Amino acid sequence: MPENGRITVFLLDDHEVVRRGLHELLAVEDDIEVVGEAGTAADALARIPATRPDVAVLDVRLPDGSGVEVCREIRSQDDSIKCLMLTSFSDDEALFDAIMAGASGYVLKAIRGNELLTAVRDVAAGRSLLDPVATARVLQRLRDGGPDNPRSGDSDKMARLTDQERKILDLIGEGMTNRSIGEELHLAEKTIKNYVSSLLSKLEMERRSQAAAYVARLQAERH
């Protein structure tokens, strides 16, 4: 919980009416202060580091990108900022991406006002709101093998990785950000980013979430 007892919140949603509704809902609470708003991913990435909120409430689908990408980028810069994903859709893929981006929670816009207030307070206090049933379903689907998990030539692809790249791949599988991996391995965040780009290329993948899913499946097959 924040030291002064007040939770600072940043709102990202491309619909002004939704932002205004969220702002009014949160601002009347004595322990919550809205410190900024944005309607696009680019705007949010510029404003969130400046306001350093305790919690960023992020819409998943945006006109210029995804709230999940905003979450990943923000938390790679400052993992003290908690992210609460807000979406109109129940989507396993987006849920998994949110988990891998380091989000603390994932709630539907159909949530009641008092439930959202509880969610913001829980996330600020360091609790996770990711639904365990949905999370288990997503991870089971990934272990069973999906389009992001090419089974062909697994051993050949792994053989291309250096020892350091394998170590970083395992840490990605644990959901760690580039910054956290850098601290763990005593390397600069930029260096980790270069390693991640290299290992994704060797594994013939485009996204970090694909690598995380790949690790989850390999671990499941070992047990």
CSV table of N, CA, C and O in Angstrom, one decimal, residues 125-180:
chain,number,residue,atom,x,y,z
A,125,ALA,N,-2.2,-3.0,-3.3
A,125,ALA,CA,-1.7,-3.7,-2.1
A,125,ALA,C,-0.8,-4.8,-2.5
A,125,ALA,O,-0.2,-5.5,-1.6
A,126,GLY,N,-0.6,-5.1,-3.8
A,126,GLY,CA,0.3,-6.1,-4.2
A,126,GLY,C,-0.3,-7.5,-4.4
A,126,GLY,O,0.4,-8.5,-4.7
A,127,ARG,N,-1.7,-7.5,-4.4
A,127,ARG,CA,-2.3,-8.8,-4.6
A,127,ARG,C,-2.6,-9.0,-6.1
A,127,ARG,O,-2.8,-8.0,-6.8
A,128,SER,N,-2.7,-10.3,-6.5
A,128,SER,CA,-3.0,-10.6,-7.9
A,128,SER,C,-4.4,-10.9,-8.1
A,128,SER,O,-5.0,-11.5,-7.3
A,129,LEU,N,-5.0,-10.3,-9.1
A,129,LEU,CA,-6.5,-10.5,-9.4
A,129,LEU,C,-6.7,-11.5,-10.6
A,129,LEU,O,-7.8,-11.6,-11.1
A,130,LEU,N,-5.6,-12.1,-11.1
A,130,LEU,CA,-5.8,-12.9,-12.3
A,130,LEU,C,-6.6,-14.2,-11.9
A,130,LEU,O,-6.2,-14.9,-10.9
A,131,ASP,N,-7.7,-14.4,-12.5
A,131,ASP,CA,-8.6,-15.5,-12.2
A,131,ASP,C,-7.9,-16.8,-12.3
A,131,ASP,O,-7.4,-17.2,-13.4
A,132,PRO,N,-7.7,-17.6,-11.2
A,132,PRO,CA,-7.0,-18.8,-11.3
A,132,PRO,C,-7.5,-19.8,-12.2
A,132,PRO,O,-6.8,-20.6,-12.9
A,133,VAL,N,-8.8,-19.9,-12.4
A,133,VAL,CA,-9.5,-20.9,-13.3
A,133,VAL,C,-9.1,-20.5,-14.8
A,133,VAL,O,-8.7,-21.4,-15.5
A,134,ALA,N,-9.3,-19.2,-15.1
A,134,ALA,CA,-8.9,-18.8,-16.5
A,134,ALA,C,-7.5,-19.0,-16.8
A,134,ALA,O,-7.1,-19.4,-17.8
A,135,THR,N,-6.6,-18.6,-15.8
A,135,THR,CA,-5.2,-18.8,-16.0
A,135,THR,C,-4.8,-20.2,-16.2
A,135,THR,O,-4.0,-20.5,-17.1
A,136,ALA,N,-5.4,-21.1,-15.4
A,136,ALA,CA,-5.1,-22.5,-15.5
A,136,ALA,C,-5.5,-23.0,-16.9
A,136,ALA,O,-4.8,-23.8,-17.5
A,137,ARG,N,-6.6,-22.6,-17.4
A,137,ARG,CA,-7.1,-23.0,-18.7
A,137,ARG,C,-6.2,-22.5,-19.8
A,137,ARG,O,-5.8,-23.3,-20.7
A,138,VAL,N,-5.7,-21.3,-19.7
A,138,VAL,CA,-4.8,-20.8,-20.7
A,138,VAL,C,-3.5,-21.6,-20.7
A,138,VAL,O,-3.0,-22.0,-21.7
A,139,LEU,N,-2.9,-21.8,-19.5
A,139,LEU,CA,-1.6,-22.5,-19.4
A,139,LEU,C,-1.8,-24.0,-19.9
A,139,LEU,O,-0.9,-24.6,-20.5
A,140,GLN,N,-2.9,-24.6,-19.6
A,140,GLN,CA,-3.2,-26.0,-20.1
A,140,GLN,C,-3.2,-26.0,-21.6
A,140,GLN,O,-2.7,-26.9,-22.2
A,141,ARG,N,-3.9,-25.0,-22.2
A,141,ARG,CA,-4.0,-25.0,-23.6
A,141,ARG,C,-2.6,-24.8,-24.3
A,141,ARG,O,-2.3,-25.5,-25.3
A,142,LEU,N,-1.8,-24.0,-23.6
A,142,LEU,CA,-0.4,-23.8,-24.1
A,142,LEU,C,0.4,-25.1,-24.0
A,142,LEU,O,1.2,-25.5,-24.8
A,143,ARG,N,0.2,-25.8,-22.8
A,143,ARG,CA,1.0,-27.1,-22.7
A,143,ARG,C,0.6,-28.1,-23.7
A,143,ARG,O,1.4,-28.9,-24.1
A,144,ASP,N,-0.7,-28.1,-24.1
A,144,ASP,CA,-1.2,-29.0,-25.0
A,144,ASP,C,-0.7,-28.8,-26.4
A,144,ASP,O,-0.8,-29.6,-27.3
A,145,GLY,N,-0.1,-27.6,-26.6
A,145,GLY,CA,0.4,-27.2,-27.9
A,145,GLY,C,-0.6,-26.5,-28.7
A,145,GLY,O,-1.7,-26.9,-29.0
A,146,GLY,N,-0.3,-25.2,-29.1
A,146,GLY,CA,-1.1,-24.4,-29.9
A,146,GLY,C,-0.4,-23.8,-31.0
A,146,GLY,O,0.8,-24.2,-31.3
A,147,PRO,N,-0.9,-22.9,-31.8
A,147,PRO,CA,-0.3,-22.3,-33.0
A,147,PRO,C,1.0,-21.6,-32.6
A,147,PRO,O,1.9,-21.5,-33.4
A,148,ASP,N,1.1,-21.1,-31.3
A,148,ASP,CA,2.4,-20.4,-30.9
A,148,ASP,C,3.5,-21.4,-30.5
A,148,ASP,O,4.5,-21.0,-30.1
A,149,ASN,N,3.2,-22.7,-30.5
A,149,ASN,CA,4.1,-23.6,-29.9
A,149,ASN,C,4.5,-24.7,-31.0
A,149,ASN,O,4.1,-25.8,-30.9
A,150,PRO,N,5.3,-24.3,-31.9
A,150,PRO,CA,5.7,-25.3,-33.0
A,150,PRO,C,6.5,-26.4,-32.3
A,150,PRO,O,7.5,-26.2,-31.6
A,151,ARG,N,6.0,-27.6,-32.6
A,151,ARG,CA,6.7,-28.8,-32.0
A,151,ARG,C,7.9,-29.3,-32.9
A,151,ARG,O,8.7,-30.0,-32.4
A,152,SER,N,7.8,-29.0,-34.1
A,152,SER,CA,8.9,-29.5,-35.0
A,152,SER,C,10.2,-28.9,-34.8
A,152,SER,O,10.3,-27.6,-34.6
A,153,GLY,N,11.2,-29.7,-34.7
A,153,GLY,CA,12.6,-29.2,-34.6
A,153,GLY,C,12.9,-28.5,-33.3
A,153,GLY,O,13.8,-27.6,-33.2
A,154,ASP,N,12.2,-28.8,-32.2
A,154,ASP,CA,12.4,-28.2,-30.9
A,154,ASP,C,13.9,-28.3,-30.5
A,154,ASP,O,14.5,-27.3,-30.1
A,155,SER,N,14.4,-29.5,-30.5
A,155,SER,CA,15.8,-29.7,-30.1
A,155,SER,C,16.8,-29.0,-30.9
A,155,SER,O,17.8,-28.4,-30.4
A,156,ASP,N,16.6,-28.9,-32.2
A,156,ASP,CA,17.5,-28.2,-33.1
A,156,ASP,C,17.5,-26.7,-32.8
A,156,ASP,O,18.5,-26.1,-32.8
A,157,LYS,N,16.3,-26.2,-32.6
A,157,LYS,CA,16.2,-24.7,-32.2
A,157,LYS,C,16.9,-24.4,-30.9
A,157,LYS,O,17.6,-23.4,-30.8
A,158,MET,N,16.6,-25.3,-29.9
A,158,MET,CA,17.3,-25.1,-28.6
A,158,MET,C,18.8,-25.1,-28.7
A,158,MET,O,19.5,-24.4,-28.0
A,159,ALA,N,19.3,-26.0,-29.6
A,159,ALA,CA,20.7,-26.1,-29.8
A,159,ALA,C,21.4,-24.9,-30.3
A,159,ALA,O,22.6,-24.7,-30.1
A,160,ARG,N,20.6,-24.0,-31.0
A,160,ARG,CA,21.1,-22.8,-31.5
A,160,ARG,C,21.4,-21.8,-30.4
A,160,ARG,O,22.1,-20.8,-30.6
A,161,LEU,N,20.8,-21.9,-29.2
A,161,LEU,CA,20.9,-20.9,-28.2
A,161,LEU,C,22.2,-21.1,-27.4
A,161,LEU,O,22.6,-22.2,-27.2
A,162,THR,N,22.8,-19.9,-27.0
A,162,THR,CA,23.9,-20.0,-26.2
A,162,THR,C,23.5,-20.3,-24.7
A,162,THR,O,22.3,-20.2,-24.4
A,163,ASP,N,24.4,-20.6,-23.8
A,163,ASP,CA,24.0,-20.9,-22.4
A,163,ASP,C,23.3,-19.7,-21.8
A,163,ASP,O,22.3,-19.8,-21.1
A,164,GLN,N,23.8,-18.5,-22.1
A,164,GLN,CA,23.2,-17.3,-21.6
A,164,GLN,C,21.8,-17.1,-22.1
A,164,GLN,O,20.9,-16.7,-21.4
A,165,GLU,N,21.6,-17.3,-23.4
A,165,GLU,CA,20.2,-17.2,-24.0
A,165,GLU,C,19.3,-18.2,-23.4
A,165,GLU,O,18.1,-17.9,-23.2
A,166,ARG,N,19.7,-19.4,-23.1
A,166,ARG,CA,18.9,-20.4,-22.5
A,166,ARG,C,18.5,-20.0,-21.1
A,166,ARG,O,17.3,-20.2,-20.6
A,167,LYS,N,19.4,-19.4,-20.3
A,167,LYS,CA,19.1,-18.9,-19.0
A,167,LYS,C,18.1,-17.8,-19.1
A,167,LYS,O,17.1,-17.8,-18.3
A,168,ILE,N,18.2,-16.9,-20.0
A,168,ILE,CA,17.3,-15.8,-20.2
A,168,ILE,C,15.9,-16.3,-20.6
A,168,ILE,O,14.9,-15.8,-20.1
A,169,LEU,N,15.9,-17.3,-21.5
A,169,LEU,CA,14.6,-17.9,-21.9
A,169,LEU,C,13.9,-18.5,-20.7
A,169,LEU,O,12.7,-18.3,-20.6
A,170,ASP,N,14.6,-19.2,-19.8
A,170,ASP,CA,14.0,-19.7,-18.6
A,170,ASP,C,13.4,-18.6,-17.7
A,170,ASP,O,12.3,-18.8,-17.2
A,171,LEU,N,14.1,-17.5,-17.6
A,171,LEU,CA,13.6,-16.4,-16.8
A,171,LEU,C,12.4,-15.7,-17.5
A,171,LEU,O,11.4,-15.3,-16.8
A,172,ILE,N,12.3,-15.7,-18.8
A,172,ILE,CA,11.1,-15.2,-19.5
A,172,ILE,C,10.0,-16.1,-19.2
A,172,ILE,O,8.8,-15.6,-18.9
A,173,GLY,N,10.2,-17.4,-19.1
A,173,GLY,CA,9.2,-18.4,-18.8
A,173,GLY,C,8.6,-18.2,-17.4
A,173,GLY,O,7.5,-18.6,-17.1
A,174,GLU,N,9.4,-17.5,-16.5
A,174,GLU,CA,9.0,-17.2,-15.1
A,174,GLU,C,8.2,-15.9,-15.1
A,174,GLU,O,7.8,-15.5,-14.0
A,175,GLY,N,8.1,-15.3,-16.2
A,175,GLY,CA,7.3,-14.0,-16.3
A,175,GLY,C,8.1,-12.8,-15.9
A,175,GLY,O,7.5,-11.7,-15.7
A,176,MET,N,9.4,-12.9,-15.9
A,176,MET,CA,10.2,-11.7,-15.5
A,176,MET,C,10.4,-10.7,-16.6
A,176,MET,O,10.5,-11.1,-17.8
A,177,THR,N,10.5,-9.4,-16.3
A,177,THR,CA,10.7,-8.4,-17.3
A,177,THR,C,12.2,-8.3,-17.6
A,177,THR,O,13.0,-8.9,-16.9
A,178,ASN,N,12.5,-7.6,-18.7
A,178,ASN,CA,13.9,-7.4,-19.1
A,178,ASN,C,14.7,-6.8,-17.9
A,178,ASN,O,15.8,-7.2,-17.7
A,179,ARG,N,14.0,-5.8,-17.3
A,179,ARG,CA,14.7,-5.1,-16.2
A,179,ARG,C,15.0,-6.1,-15.0
A,179,ARG,O,16.2,-6.1,-14.5
A,180,SER,N,14.1,-6.9,-14.7
A,180,SER,CA,14.3,-7.9,-13.6
A,180,SER,C,15.3,-8.9,-14.0
A,180,SER,O,16.1,-9.3,-13.1
